[in-house]
mmCIF file as gemmi writes it, N, C-alpha and C atoms, coordinates in Angstrom:
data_model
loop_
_atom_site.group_PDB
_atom_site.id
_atom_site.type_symbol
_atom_site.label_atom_id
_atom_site.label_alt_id
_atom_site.label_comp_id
_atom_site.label_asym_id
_atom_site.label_entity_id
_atom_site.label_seq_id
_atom_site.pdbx_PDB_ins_code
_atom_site.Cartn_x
_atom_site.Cartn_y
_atom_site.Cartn_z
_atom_site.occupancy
_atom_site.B_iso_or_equiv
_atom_site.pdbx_formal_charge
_atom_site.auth_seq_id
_atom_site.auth_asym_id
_atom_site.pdbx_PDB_model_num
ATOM 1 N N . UNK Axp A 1 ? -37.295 0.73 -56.095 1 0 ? 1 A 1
ATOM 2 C CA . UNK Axp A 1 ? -37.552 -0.693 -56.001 1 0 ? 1 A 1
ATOM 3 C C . UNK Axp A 1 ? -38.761 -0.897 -55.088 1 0 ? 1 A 1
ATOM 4 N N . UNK Axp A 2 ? -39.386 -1.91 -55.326 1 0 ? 2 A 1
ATOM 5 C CA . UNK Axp A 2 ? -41.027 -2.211 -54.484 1 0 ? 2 A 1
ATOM 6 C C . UNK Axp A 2 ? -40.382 -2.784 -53.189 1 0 ? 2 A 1
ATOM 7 N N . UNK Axp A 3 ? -40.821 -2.531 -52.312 1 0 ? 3 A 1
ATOM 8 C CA . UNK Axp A 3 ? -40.68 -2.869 -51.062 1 0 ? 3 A 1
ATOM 9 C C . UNK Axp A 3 ? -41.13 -4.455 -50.886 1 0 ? 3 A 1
ATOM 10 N N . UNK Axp A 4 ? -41.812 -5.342 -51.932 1 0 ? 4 A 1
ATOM 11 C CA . UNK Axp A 4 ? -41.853 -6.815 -51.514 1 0 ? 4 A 1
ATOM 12 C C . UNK Axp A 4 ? -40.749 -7.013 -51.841 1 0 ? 4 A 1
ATOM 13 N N . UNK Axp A 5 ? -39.814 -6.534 -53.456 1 0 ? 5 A 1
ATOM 14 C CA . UNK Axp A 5 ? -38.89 -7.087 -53.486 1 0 ? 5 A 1
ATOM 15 C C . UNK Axp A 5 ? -37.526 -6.585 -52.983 1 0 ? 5 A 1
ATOM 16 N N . UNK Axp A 6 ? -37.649 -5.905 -52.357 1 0 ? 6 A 1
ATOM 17 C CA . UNK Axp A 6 ? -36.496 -5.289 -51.259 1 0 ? 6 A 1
ATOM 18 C C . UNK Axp A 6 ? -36.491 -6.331 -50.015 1 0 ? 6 A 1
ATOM 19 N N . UNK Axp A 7 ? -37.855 -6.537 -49.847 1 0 ? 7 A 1
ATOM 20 C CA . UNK Axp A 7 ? -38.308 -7.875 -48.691 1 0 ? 7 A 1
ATOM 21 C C . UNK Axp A 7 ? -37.636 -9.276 -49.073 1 0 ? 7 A 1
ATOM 22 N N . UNK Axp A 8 ? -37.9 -9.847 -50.355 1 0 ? 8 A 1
ATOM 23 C CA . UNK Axp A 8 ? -37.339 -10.358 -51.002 1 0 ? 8 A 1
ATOM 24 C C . UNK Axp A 8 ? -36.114 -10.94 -50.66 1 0 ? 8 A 1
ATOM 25 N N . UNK Axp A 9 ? -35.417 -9.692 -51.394 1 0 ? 9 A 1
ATOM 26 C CA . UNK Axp A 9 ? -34.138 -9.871 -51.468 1 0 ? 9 A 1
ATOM 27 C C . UNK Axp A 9 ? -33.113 -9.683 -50.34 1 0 ? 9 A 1
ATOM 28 N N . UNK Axp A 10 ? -33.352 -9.299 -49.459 1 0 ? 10 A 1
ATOM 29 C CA . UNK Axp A 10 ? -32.632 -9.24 -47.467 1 0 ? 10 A 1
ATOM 30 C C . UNK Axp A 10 ? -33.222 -10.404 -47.033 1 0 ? 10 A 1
ATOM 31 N N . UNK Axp A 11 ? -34.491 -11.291 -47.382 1 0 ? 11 A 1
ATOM 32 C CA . UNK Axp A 11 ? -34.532 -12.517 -46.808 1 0 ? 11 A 1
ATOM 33 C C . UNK Axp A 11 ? -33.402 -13.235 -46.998 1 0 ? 11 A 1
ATOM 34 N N . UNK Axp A 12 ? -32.711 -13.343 -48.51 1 0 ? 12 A 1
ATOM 35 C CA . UNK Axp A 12 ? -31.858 -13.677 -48.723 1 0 ? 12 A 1
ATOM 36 C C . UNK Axp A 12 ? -30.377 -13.93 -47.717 1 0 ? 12 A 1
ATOM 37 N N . UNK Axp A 13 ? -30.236 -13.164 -47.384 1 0 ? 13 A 1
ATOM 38 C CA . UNK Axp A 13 ? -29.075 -13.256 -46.065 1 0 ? 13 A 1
ATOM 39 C C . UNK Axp A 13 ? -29.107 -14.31 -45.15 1 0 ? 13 A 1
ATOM 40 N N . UNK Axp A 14 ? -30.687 -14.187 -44.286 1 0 ? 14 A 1
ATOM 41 C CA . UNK Axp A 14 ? -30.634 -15.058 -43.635 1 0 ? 14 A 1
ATOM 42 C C . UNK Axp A 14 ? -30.831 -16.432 -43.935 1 0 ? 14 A 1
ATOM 43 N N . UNK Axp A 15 ? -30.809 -16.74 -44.911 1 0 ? 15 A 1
ATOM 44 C CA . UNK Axp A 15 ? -30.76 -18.372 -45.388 1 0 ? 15 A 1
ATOM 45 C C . UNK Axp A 15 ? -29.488 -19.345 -45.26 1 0 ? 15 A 1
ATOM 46 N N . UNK Axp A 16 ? -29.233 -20.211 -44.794 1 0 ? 16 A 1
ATOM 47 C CA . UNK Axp A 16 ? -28.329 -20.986 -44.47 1 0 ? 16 A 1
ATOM 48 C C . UNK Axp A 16 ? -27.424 -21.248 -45.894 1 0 ? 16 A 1
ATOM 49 N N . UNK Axp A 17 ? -25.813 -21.047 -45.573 1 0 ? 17 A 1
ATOM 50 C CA . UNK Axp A 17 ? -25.65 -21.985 -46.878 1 0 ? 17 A 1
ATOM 51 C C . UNK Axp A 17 ? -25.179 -23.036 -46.32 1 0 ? 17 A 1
ATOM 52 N N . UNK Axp A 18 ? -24.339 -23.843 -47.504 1 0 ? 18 A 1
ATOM 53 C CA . UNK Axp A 18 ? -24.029 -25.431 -47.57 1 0 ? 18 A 1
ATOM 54 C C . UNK Axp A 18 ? -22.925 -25.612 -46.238 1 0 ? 18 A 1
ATOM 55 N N . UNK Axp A 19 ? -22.249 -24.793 -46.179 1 0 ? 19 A 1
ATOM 56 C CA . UNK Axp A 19 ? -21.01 -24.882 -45.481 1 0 ? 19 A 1
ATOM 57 C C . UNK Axp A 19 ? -21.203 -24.888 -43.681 1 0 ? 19 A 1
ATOM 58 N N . UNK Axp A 20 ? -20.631 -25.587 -43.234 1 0 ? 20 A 1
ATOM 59 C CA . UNK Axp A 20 ? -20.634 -25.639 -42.054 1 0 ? 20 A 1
ATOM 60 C C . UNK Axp A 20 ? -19.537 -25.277 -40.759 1 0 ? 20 A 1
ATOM 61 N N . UNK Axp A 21 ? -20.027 -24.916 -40.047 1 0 ? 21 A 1
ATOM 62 C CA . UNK Axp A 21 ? -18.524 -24.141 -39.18 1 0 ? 21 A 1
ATOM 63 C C . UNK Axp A 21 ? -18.604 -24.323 -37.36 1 0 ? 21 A 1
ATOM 64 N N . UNK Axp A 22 ? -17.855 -25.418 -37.415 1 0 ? 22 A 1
ATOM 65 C CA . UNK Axp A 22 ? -17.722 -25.989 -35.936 1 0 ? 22 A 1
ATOM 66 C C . UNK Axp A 22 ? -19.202 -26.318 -35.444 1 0 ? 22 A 1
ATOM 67 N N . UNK Axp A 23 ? -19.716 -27.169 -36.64 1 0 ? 23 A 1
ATOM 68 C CA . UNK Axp A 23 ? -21.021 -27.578 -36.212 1 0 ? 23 A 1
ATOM 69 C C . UNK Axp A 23 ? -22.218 -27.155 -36.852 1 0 ? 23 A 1
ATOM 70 N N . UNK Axp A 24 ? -21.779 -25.609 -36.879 1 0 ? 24 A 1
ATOM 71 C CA . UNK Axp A 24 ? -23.261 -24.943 -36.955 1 0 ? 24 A 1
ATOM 72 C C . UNK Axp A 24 ? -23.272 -24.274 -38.576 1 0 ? 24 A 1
ATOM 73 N N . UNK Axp A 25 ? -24.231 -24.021 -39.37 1 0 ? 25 A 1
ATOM 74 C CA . UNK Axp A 25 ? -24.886 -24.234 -40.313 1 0 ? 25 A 1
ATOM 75 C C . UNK Axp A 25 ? -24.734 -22.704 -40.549 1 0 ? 25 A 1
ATOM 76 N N . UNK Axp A 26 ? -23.922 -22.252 -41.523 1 0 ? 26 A 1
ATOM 77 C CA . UNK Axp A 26 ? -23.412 -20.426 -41.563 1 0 ? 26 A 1
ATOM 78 C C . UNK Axp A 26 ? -24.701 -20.033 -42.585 1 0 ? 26 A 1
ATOM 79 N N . UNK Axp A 27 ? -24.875 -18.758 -42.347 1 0 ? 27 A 1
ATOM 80 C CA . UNK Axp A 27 ? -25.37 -17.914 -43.223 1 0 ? 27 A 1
ATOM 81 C C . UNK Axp A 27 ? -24.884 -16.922 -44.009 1 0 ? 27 A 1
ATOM 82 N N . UNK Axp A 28 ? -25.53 -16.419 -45.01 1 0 ? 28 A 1
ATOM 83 C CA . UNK Axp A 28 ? -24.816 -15.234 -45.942 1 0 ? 28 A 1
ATOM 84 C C . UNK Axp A 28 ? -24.512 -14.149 -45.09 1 0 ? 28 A 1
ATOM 85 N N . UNK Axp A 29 ? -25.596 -13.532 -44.198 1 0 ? 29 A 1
ATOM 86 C CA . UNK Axp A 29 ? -24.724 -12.672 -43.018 1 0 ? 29 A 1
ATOM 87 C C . UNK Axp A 29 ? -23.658 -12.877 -42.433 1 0 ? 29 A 1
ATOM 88 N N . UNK Axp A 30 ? -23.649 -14.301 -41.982 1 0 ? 30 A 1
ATOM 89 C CA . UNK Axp A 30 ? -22.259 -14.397 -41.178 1 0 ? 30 A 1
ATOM 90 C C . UNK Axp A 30 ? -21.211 -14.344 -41.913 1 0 ? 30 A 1
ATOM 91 N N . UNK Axp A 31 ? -21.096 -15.066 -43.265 1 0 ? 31 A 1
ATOM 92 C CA . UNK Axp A 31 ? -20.162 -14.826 -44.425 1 0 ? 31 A 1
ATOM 93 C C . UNK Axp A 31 ? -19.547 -13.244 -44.524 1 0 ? 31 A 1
ATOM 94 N N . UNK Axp A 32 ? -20.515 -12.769 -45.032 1 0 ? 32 A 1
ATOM 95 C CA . UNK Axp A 32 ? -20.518 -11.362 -45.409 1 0 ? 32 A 1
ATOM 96 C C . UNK Axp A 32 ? -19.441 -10.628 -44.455 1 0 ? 32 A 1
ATOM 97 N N . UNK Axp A 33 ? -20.262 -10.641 -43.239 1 0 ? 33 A 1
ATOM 98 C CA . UNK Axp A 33 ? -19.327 -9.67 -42.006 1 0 ? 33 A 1
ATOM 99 C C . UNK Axp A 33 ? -18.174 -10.244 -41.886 1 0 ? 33 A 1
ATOM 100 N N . UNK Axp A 34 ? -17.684 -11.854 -41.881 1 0 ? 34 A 1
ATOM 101 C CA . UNK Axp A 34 ? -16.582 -12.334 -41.671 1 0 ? 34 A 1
ATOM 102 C C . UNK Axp A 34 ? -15.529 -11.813 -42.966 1 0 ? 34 A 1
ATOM 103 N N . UNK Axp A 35 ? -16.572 -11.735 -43.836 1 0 ? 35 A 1
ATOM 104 C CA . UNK Axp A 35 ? -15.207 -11.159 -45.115 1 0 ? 35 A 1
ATOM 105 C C . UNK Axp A 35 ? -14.913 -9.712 -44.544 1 0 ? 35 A 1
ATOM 106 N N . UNK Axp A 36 ? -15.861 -8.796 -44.363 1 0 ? 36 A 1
ATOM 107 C CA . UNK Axp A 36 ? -15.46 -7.815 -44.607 1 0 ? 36 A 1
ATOM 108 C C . UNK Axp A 36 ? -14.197 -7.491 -43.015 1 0 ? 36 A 1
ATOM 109 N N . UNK Axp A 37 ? -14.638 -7.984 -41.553 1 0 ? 37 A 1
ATOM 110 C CA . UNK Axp A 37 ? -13.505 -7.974 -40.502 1 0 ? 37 A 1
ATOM 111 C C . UNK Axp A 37 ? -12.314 -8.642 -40.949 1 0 ? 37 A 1
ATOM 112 N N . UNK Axp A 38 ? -12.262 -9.542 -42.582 1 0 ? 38 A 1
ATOM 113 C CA . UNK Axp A 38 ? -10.848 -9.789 -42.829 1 0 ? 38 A 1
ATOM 114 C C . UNK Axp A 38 ? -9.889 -8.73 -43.49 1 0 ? 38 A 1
ATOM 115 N N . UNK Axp A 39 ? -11.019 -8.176 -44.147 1 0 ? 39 A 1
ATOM 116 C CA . UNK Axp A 39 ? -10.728 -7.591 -45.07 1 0 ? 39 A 1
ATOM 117 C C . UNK Axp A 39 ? -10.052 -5.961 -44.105 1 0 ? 39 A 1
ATOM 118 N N . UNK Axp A 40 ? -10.807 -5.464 -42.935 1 0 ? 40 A 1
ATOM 119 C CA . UNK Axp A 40 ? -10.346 -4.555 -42.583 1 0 ? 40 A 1
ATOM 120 C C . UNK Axp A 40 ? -9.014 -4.792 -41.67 1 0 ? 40 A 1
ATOM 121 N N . UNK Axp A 41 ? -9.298 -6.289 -41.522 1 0 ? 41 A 1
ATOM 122 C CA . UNK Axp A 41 ? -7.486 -6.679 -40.504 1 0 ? 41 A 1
ATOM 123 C C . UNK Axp A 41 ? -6.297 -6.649 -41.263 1 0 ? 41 A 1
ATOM 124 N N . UNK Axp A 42 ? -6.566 -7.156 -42.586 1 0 ? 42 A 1
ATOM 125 C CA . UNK Axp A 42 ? -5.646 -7.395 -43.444 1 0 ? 42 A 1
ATOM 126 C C . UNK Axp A 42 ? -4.86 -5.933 -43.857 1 0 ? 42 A 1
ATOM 127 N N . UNK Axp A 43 ? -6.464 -5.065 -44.206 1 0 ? 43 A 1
ATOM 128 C CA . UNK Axp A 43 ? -5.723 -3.597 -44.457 1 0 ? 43 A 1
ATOM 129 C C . UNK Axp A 43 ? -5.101 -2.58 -43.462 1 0 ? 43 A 1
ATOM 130 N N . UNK Axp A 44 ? -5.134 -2.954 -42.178 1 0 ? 44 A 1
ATOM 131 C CA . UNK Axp A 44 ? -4.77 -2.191 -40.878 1 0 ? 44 A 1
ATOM 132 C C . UNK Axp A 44 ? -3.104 -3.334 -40.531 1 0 ? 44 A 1
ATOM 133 N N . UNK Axp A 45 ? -3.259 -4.329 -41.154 1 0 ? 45 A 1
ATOM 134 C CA . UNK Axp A 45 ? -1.284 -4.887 -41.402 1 0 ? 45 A 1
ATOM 135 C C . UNK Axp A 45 ? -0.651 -4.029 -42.578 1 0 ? 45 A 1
ATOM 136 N N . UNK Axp A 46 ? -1.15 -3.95 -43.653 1 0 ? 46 A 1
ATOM 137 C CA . UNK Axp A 46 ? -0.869 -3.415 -44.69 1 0 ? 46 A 1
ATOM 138 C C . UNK Axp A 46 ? -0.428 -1.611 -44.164 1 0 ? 46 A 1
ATOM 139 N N . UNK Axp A 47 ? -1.43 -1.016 -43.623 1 0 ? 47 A 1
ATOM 140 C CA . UNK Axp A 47 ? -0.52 0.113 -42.98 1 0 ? 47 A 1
ATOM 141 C C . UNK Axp A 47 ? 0.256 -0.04 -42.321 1 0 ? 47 A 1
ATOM 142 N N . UNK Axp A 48 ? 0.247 -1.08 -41.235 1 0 ? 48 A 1
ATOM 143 C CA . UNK Axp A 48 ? 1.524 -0.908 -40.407 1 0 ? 48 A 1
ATOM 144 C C . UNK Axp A 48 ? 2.819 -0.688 -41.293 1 0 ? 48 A 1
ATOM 145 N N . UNK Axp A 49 ? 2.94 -1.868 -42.574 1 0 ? 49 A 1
ATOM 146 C CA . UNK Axp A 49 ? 4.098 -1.893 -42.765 1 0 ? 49 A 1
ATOM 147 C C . UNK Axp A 49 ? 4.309 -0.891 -43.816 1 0 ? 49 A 1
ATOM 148 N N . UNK Axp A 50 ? 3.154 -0.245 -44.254 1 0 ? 50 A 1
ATOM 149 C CA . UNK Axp A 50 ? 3.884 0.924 -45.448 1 0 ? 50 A 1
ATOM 150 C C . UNK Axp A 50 ? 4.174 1.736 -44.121 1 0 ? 50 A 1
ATOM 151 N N . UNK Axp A 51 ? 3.643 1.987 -42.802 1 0 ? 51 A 1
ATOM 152 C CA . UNK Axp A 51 ? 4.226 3.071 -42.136 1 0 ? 51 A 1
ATOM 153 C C . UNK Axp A 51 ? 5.913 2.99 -41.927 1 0 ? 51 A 1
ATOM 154 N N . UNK Axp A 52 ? 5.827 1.535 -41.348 1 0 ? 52 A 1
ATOM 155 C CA . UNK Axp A 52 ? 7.374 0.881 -41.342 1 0 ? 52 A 1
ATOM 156 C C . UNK Axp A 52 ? 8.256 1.104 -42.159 1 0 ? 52 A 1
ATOM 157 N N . UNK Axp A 53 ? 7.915 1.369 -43.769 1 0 ? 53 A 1
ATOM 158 C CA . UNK Axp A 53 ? 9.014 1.723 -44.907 1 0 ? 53 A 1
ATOM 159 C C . UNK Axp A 53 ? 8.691 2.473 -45.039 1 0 ? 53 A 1
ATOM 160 N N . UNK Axp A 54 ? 7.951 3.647 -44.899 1 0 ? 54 A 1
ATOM 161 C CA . UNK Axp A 54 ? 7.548 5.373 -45.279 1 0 ? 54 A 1
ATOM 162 C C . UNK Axp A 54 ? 8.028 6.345 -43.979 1 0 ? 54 A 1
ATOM 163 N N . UNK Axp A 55 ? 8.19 5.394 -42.991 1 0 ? 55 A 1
ATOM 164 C CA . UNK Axp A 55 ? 8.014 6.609 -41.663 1 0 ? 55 A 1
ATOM 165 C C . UNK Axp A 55 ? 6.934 7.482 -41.366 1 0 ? 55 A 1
ATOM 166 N N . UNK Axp A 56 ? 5.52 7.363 -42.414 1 0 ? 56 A 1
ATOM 167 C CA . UNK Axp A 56 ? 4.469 8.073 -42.657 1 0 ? 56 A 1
ATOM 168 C C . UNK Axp A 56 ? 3.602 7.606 -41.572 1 0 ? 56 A 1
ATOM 169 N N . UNK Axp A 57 ? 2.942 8.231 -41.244 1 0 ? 57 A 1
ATOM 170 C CA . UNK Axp A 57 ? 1.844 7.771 -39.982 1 0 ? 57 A 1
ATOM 171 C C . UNK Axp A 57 ? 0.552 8.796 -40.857 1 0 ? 57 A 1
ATOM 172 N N . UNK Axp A 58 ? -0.74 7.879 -40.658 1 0 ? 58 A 1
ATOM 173 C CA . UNK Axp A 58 ? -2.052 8.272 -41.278 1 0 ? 58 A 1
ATOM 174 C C . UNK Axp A 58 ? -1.921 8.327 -43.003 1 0 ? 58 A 1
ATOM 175 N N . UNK Axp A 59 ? -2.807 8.705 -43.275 1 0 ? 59 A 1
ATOM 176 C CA . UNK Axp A 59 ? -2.731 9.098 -45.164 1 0 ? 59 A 1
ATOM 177 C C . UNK Axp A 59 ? -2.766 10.152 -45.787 1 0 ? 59 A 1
């Protein structure tokens, strides 16, 4: 891929979207990372409790 449009396309992130959050005006970065720290909390409950019905600890 050409490096303008690699430039391009990561400008992308930092652009504001529509949504607003305690004021302030979010971006696709902040989106992004907020999904993915849900996404790793959600799956670190999800082990607890298969450990809880497996007695298994790790994978």
């Amino acid at each position: 891929m050409a490096p303008a449009v690699r430039a391009r396309r990561s400008d992308r992130r930092d652009r504001p979207v529509v949504r607003r959050r305690h004021g302030q005006q979010l971006d696709l970065r902040w989106v992004l990372i907020h999904l993915i720290e849900e996404c790793a909390r959600h799956l670190g409950h999800l082990d607890l409790l298969r450990e809880a019905v497996d007695s298994r600890t790790g994978c």
